[in-house]
PDB file of C-alpha atoms in Angstrom:
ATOM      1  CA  UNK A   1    -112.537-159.515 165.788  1.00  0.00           C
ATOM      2  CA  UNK A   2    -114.009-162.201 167.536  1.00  0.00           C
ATOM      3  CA  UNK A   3    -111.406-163.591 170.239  1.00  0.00           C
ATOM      4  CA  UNK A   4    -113.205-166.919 171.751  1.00  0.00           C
ATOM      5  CA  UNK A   5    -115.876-169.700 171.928  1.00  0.00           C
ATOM      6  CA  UNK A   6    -118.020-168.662 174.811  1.00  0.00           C
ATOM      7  CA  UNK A   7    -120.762-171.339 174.220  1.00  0.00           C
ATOM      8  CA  UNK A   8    -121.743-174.392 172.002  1.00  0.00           C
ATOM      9  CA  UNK A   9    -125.161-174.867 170.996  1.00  0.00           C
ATOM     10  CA  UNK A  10    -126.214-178.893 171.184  1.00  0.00           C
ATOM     11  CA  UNK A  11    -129.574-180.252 169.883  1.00  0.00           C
ATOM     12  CA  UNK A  12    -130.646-182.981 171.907  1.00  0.00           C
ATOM     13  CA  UNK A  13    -134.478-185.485 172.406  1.00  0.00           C
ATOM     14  CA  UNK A  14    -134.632-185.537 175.557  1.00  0.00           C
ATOM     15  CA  UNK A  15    -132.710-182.797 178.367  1.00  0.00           C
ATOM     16  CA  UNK A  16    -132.671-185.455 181.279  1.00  0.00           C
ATOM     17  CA  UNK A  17    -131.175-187.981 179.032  1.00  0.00           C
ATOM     18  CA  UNK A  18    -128.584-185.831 177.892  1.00  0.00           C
ATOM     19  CA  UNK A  19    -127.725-184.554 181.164  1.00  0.00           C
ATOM     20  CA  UNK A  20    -127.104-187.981 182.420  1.00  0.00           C
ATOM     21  CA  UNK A  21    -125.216-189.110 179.357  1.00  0.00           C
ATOM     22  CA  UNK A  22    -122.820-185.602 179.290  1.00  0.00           C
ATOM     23  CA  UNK A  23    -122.599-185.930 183.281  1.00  0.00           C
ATOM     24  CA  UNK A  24    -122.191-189.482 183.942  1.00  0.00           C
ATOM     25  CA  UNK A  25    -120.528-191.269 180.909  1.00  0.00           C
ATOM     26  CA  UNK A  26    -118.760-188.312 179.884  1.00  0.00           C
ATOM     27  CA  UNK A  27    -117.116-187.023 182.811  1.00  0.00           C
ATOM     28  CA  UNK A  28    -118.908-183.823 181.971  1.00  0.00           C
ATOM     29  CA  UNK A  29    -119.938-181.330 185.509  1.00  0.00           C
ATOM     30  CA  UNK A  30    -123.574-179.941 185.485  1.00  0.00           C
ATOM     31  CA  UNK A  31    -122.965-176.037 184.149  1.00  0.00           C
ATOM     32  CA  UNK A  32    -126.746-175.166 184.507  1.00  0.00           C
ATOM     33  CA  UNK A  33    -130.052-175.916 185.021  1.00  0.00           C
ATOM     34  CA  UNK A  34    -132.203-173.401 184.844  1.00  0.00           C
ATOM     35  CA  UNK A  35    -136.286-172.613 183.521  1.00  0.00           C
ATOM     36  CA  UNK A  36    -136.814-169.696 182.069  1.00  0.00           C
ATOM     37  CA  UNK A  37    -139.658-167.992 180.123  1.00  0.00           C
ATOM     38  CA  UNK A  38    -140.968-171.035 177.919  1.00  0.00           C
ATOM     39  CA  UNK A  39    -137.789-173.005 178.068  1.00  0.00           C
ATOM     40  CA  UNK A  40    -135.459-175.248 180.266  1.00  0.00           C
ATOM     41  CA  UNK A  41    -131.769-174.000 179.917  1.00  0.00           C
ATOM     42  CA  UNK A  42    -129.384-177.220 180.751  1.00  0.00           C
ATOM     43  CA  UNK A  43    -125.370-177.154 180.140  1.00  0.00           C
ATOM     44  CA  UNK A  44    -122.395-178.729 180.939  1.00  0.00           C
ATOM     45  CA  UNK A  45    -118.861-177.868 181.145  1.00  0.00           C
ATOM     46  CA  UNK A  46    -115.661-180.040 180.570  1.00  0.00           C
ATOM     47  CA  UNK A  47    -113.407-180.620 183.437  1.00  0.00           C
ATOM     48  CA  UNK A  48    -110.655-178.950 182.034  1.00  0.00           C
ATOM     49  CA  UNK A  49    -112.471-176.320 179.898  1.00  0.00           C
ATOM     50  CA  UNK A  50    -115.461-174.821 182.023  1.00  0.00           C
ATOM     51  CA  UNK A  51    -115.546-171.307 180.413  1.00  0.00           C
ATOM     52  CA  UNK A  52    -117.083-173.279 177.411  1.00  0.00           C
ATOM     53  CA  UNK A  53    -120.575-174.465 178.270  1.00  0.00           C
ATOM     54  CA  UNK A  54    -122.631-176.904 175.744  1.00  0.00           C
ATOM     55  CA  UNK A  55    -126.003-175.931 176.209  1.00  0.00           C
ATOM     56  CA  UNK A  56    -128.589-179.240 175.615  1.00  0.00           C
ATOM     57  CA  UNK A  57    -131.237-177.560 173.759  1.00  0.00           C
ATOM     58  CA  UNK A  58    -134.327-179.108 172.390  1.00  0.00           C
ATOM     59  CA  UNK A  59    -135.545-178.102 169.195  1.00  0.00           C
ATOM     60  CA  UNK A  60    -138.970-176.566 170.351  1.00  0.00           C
ATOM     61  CA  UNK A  61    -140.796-173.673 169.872  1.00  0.00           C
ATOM     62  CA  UNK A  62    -140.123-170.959 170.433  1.00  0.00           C
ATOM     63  CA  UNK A  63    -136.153-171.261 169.156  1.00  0.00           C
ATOM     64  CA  UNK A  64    -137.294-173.509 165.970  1.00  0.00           C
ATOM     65  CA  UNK A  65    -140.636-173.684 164.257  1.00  0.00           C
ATOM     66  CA  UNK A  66    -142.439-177.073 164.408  1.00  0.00           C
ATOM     67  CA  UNK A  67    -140.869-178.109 160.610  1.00  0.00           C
ATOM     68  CA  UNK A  68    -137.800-177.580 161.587  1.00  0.00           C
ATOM     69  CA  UNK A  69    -137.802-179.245 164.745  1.00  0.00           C
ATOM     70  CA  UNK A  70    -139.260-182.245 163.211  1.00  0.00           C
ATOM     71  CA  UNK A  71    -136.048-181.693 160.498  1.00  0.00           C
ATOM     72  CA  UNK A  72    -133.845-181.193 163.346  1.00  0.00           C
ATOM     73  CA  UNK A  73    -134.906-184.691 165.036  1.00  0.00           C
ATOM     74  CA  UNK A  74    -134.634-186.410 161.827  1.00  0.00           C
ATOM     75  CA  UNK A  75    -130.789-185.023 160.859  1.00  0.00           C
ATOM     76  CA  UNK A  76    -130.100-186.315 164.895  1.00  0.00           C
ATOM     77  CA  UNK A  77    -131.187-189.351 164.384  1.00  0.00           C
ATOM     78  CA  UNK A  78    -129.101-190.497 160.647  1.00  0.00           C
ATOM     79  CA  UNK A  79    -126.228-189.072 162.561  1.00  0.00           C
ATOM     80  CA  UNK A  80    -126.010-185.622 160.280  1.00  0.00           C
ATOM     81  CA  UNK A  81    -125.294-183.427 163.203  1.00  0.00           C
ATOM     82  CA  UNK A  82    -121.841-182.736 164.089  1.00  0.00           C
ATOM     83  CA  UNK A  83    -121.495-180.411 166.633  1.00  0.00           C
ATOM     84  CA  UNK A  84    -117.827-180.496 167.002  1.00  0.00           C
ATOM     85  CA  UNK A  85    -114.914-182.135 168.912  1.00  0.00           C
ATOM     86  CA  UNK A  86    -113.504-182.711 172.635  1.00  0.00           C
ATOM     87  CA  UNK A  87    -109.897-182.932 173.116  1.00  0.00           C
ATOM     88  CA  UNK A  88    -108.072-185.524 175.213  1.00  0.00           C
ATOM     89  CA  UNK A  89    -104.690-186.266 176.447  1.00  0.00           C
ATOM     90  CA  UNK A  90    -104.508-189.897 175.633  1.00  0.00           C
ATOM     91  CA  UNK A  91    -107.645-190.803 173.274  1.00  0.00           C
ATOM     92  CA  UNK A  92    -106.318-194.812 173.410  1.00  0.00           C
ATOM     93  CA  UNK A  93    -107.459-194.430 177.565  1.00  0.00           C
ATOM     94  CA  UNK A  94    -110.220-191.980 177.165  1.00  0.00           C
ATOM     95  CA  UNK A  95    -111.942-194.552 174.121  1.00  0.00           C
ATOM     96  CA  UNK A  96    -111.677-197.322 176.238  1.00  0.00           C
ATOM     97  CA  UNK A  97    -113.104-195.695 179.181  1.00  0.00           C
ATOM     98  CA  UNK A  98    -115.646-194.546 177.247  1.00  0.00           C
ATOM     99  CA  UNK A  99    -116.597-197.670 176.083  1.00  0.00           C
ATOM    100  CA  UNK A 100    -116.544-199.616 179.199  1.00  0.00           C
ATOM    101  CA  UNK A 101    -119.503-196.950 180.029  1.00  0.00           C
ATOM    102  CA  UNK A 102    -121.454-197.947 176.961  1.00  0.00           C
ATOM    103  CA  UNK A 103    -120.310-195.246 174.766  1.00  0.00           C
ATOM    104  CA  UNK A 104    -121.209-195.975 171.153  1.00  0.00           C
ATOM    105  CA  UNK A 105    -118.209-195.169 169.335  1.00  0.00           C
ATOM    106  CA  UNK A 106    -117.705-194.968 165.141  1.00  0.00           C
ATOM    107  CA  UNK A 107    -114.868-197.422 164.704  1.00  0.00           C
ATOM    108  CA  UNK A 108    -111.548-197.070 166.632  1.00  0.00           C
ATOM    109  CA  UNK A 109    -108.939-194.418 166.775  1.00  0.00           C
ATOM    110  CA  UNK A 110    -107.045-193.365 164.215  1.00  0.00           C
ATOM    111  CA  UNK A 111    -103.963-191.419 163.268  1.00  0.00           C
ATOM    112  CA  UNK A 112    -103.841-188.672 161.591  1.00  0.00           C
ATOM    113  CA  UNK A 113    -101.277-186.139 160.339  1.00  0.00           C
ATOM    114  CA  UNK A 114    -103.439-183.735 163.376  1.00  0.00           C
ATOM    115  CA  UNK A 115    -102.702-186.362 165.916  1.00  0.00           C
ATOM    116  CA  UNK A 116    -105.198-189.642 167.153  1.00  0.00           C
ATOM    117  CA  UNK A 117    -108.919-189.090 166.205  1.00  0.00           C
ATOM    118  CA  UNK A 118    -112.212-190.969 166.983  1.00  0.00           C
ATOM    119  CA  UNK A 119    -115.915-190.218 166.281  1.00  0.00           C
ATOM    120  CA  UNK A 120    -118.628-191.243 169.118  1.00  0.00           C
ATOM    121  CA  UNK A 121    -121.974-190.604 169.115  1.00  0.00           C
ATOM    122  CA  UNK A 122    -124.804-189.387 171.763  1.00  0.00           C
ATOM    123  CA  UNK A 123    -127.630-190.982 172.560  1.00  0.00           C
ATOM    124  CA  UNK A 124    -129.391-188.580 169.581  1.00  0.00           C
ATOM    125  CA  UNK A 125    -126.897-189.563 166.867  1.00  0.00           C
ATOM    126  CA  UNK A 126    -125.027-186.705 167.487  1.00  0.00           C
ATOM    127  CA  UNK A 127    -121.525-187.220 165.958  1.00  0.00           C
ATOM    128  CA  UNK A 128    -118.315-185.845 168.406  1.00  0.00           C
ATOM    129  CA  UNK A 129    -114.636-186.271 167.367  1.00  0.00           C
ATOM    130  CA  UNK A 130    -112.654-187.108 169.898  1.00  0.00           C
ATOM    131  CA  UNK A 131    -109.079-186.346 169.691  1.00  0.00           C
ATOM    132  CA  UNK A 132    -105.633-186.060 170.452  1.00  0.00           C
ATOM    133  CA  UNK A 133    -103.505-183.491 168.513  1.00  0.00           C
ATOM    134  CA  UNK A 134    -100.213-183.585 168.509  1.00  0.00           C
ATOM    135  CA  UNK A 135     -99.874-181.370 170.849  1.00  0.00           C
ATOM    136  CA  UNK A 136    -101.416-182.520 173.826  1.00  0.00           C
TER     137      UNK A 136
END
């Protein structure tokens, strides 16, 4: 039986980028930085959630072949990639925080039967949901 989420996987262009972008228009903290073998291993932990890191993974060799990296980039980039959600407490607060930093955002919260939901995007196209259930 599998009892948690100990890690989420996140394809991203550029690891420096993403770092910055998690870190400092998130509200993210730095998880792990970290070279190893042929790769750089970078994550980042929500405040309130740091036994989940999101590793920022490029898709290189040697954990994708060079077709599917170049499919990888291209799914980014049209926004295809959904990676999953962050919670929040008040998403009204958090969106316009967000935005004030720049954060490109896919319309404006909404309600939902699940509580107050948002999509925003990473500087890759990555698509997060951003949202407040009804019980937070």
């Amino acid at each position: 039986m599998i009892t948690a989420v100990n890690m989420v996987h996140v394809w991203v262009a550029d690891q420096d980028q993403a770092l910055d972008f998690y870190v400092n228009k998130l509200g993210f903290a730095p998880h792990g930085d970290v070279q190893f073998e042929h790769m750089r291993w970078v994550s980042v932990t929500a405040p309130e959630a740091p036994q989940v890191p999101i590793a920022l993974n490029l898709p290189v060799p040697p954990l994708v072949d060079e077709a599917s990296s170049a499919h990888l980039r291209q799914l980014m980039a049209a926004g295809l990639l959904c990676p999953g959600g962050f919670g929040t407490k008040d998403v009204w607060a958090t969106y316009r925080e967000l935005s004030a930093k720049g954060v490109e955002f896919i319309g404006e919260p909404e309600q939902h039967e699940y509580g107050i939901d948002v999509g925003l995007r990473d500087p890759f196209g990555n698509h997060w949901r951003l949202t407040q259930t009804r019980m937070e």
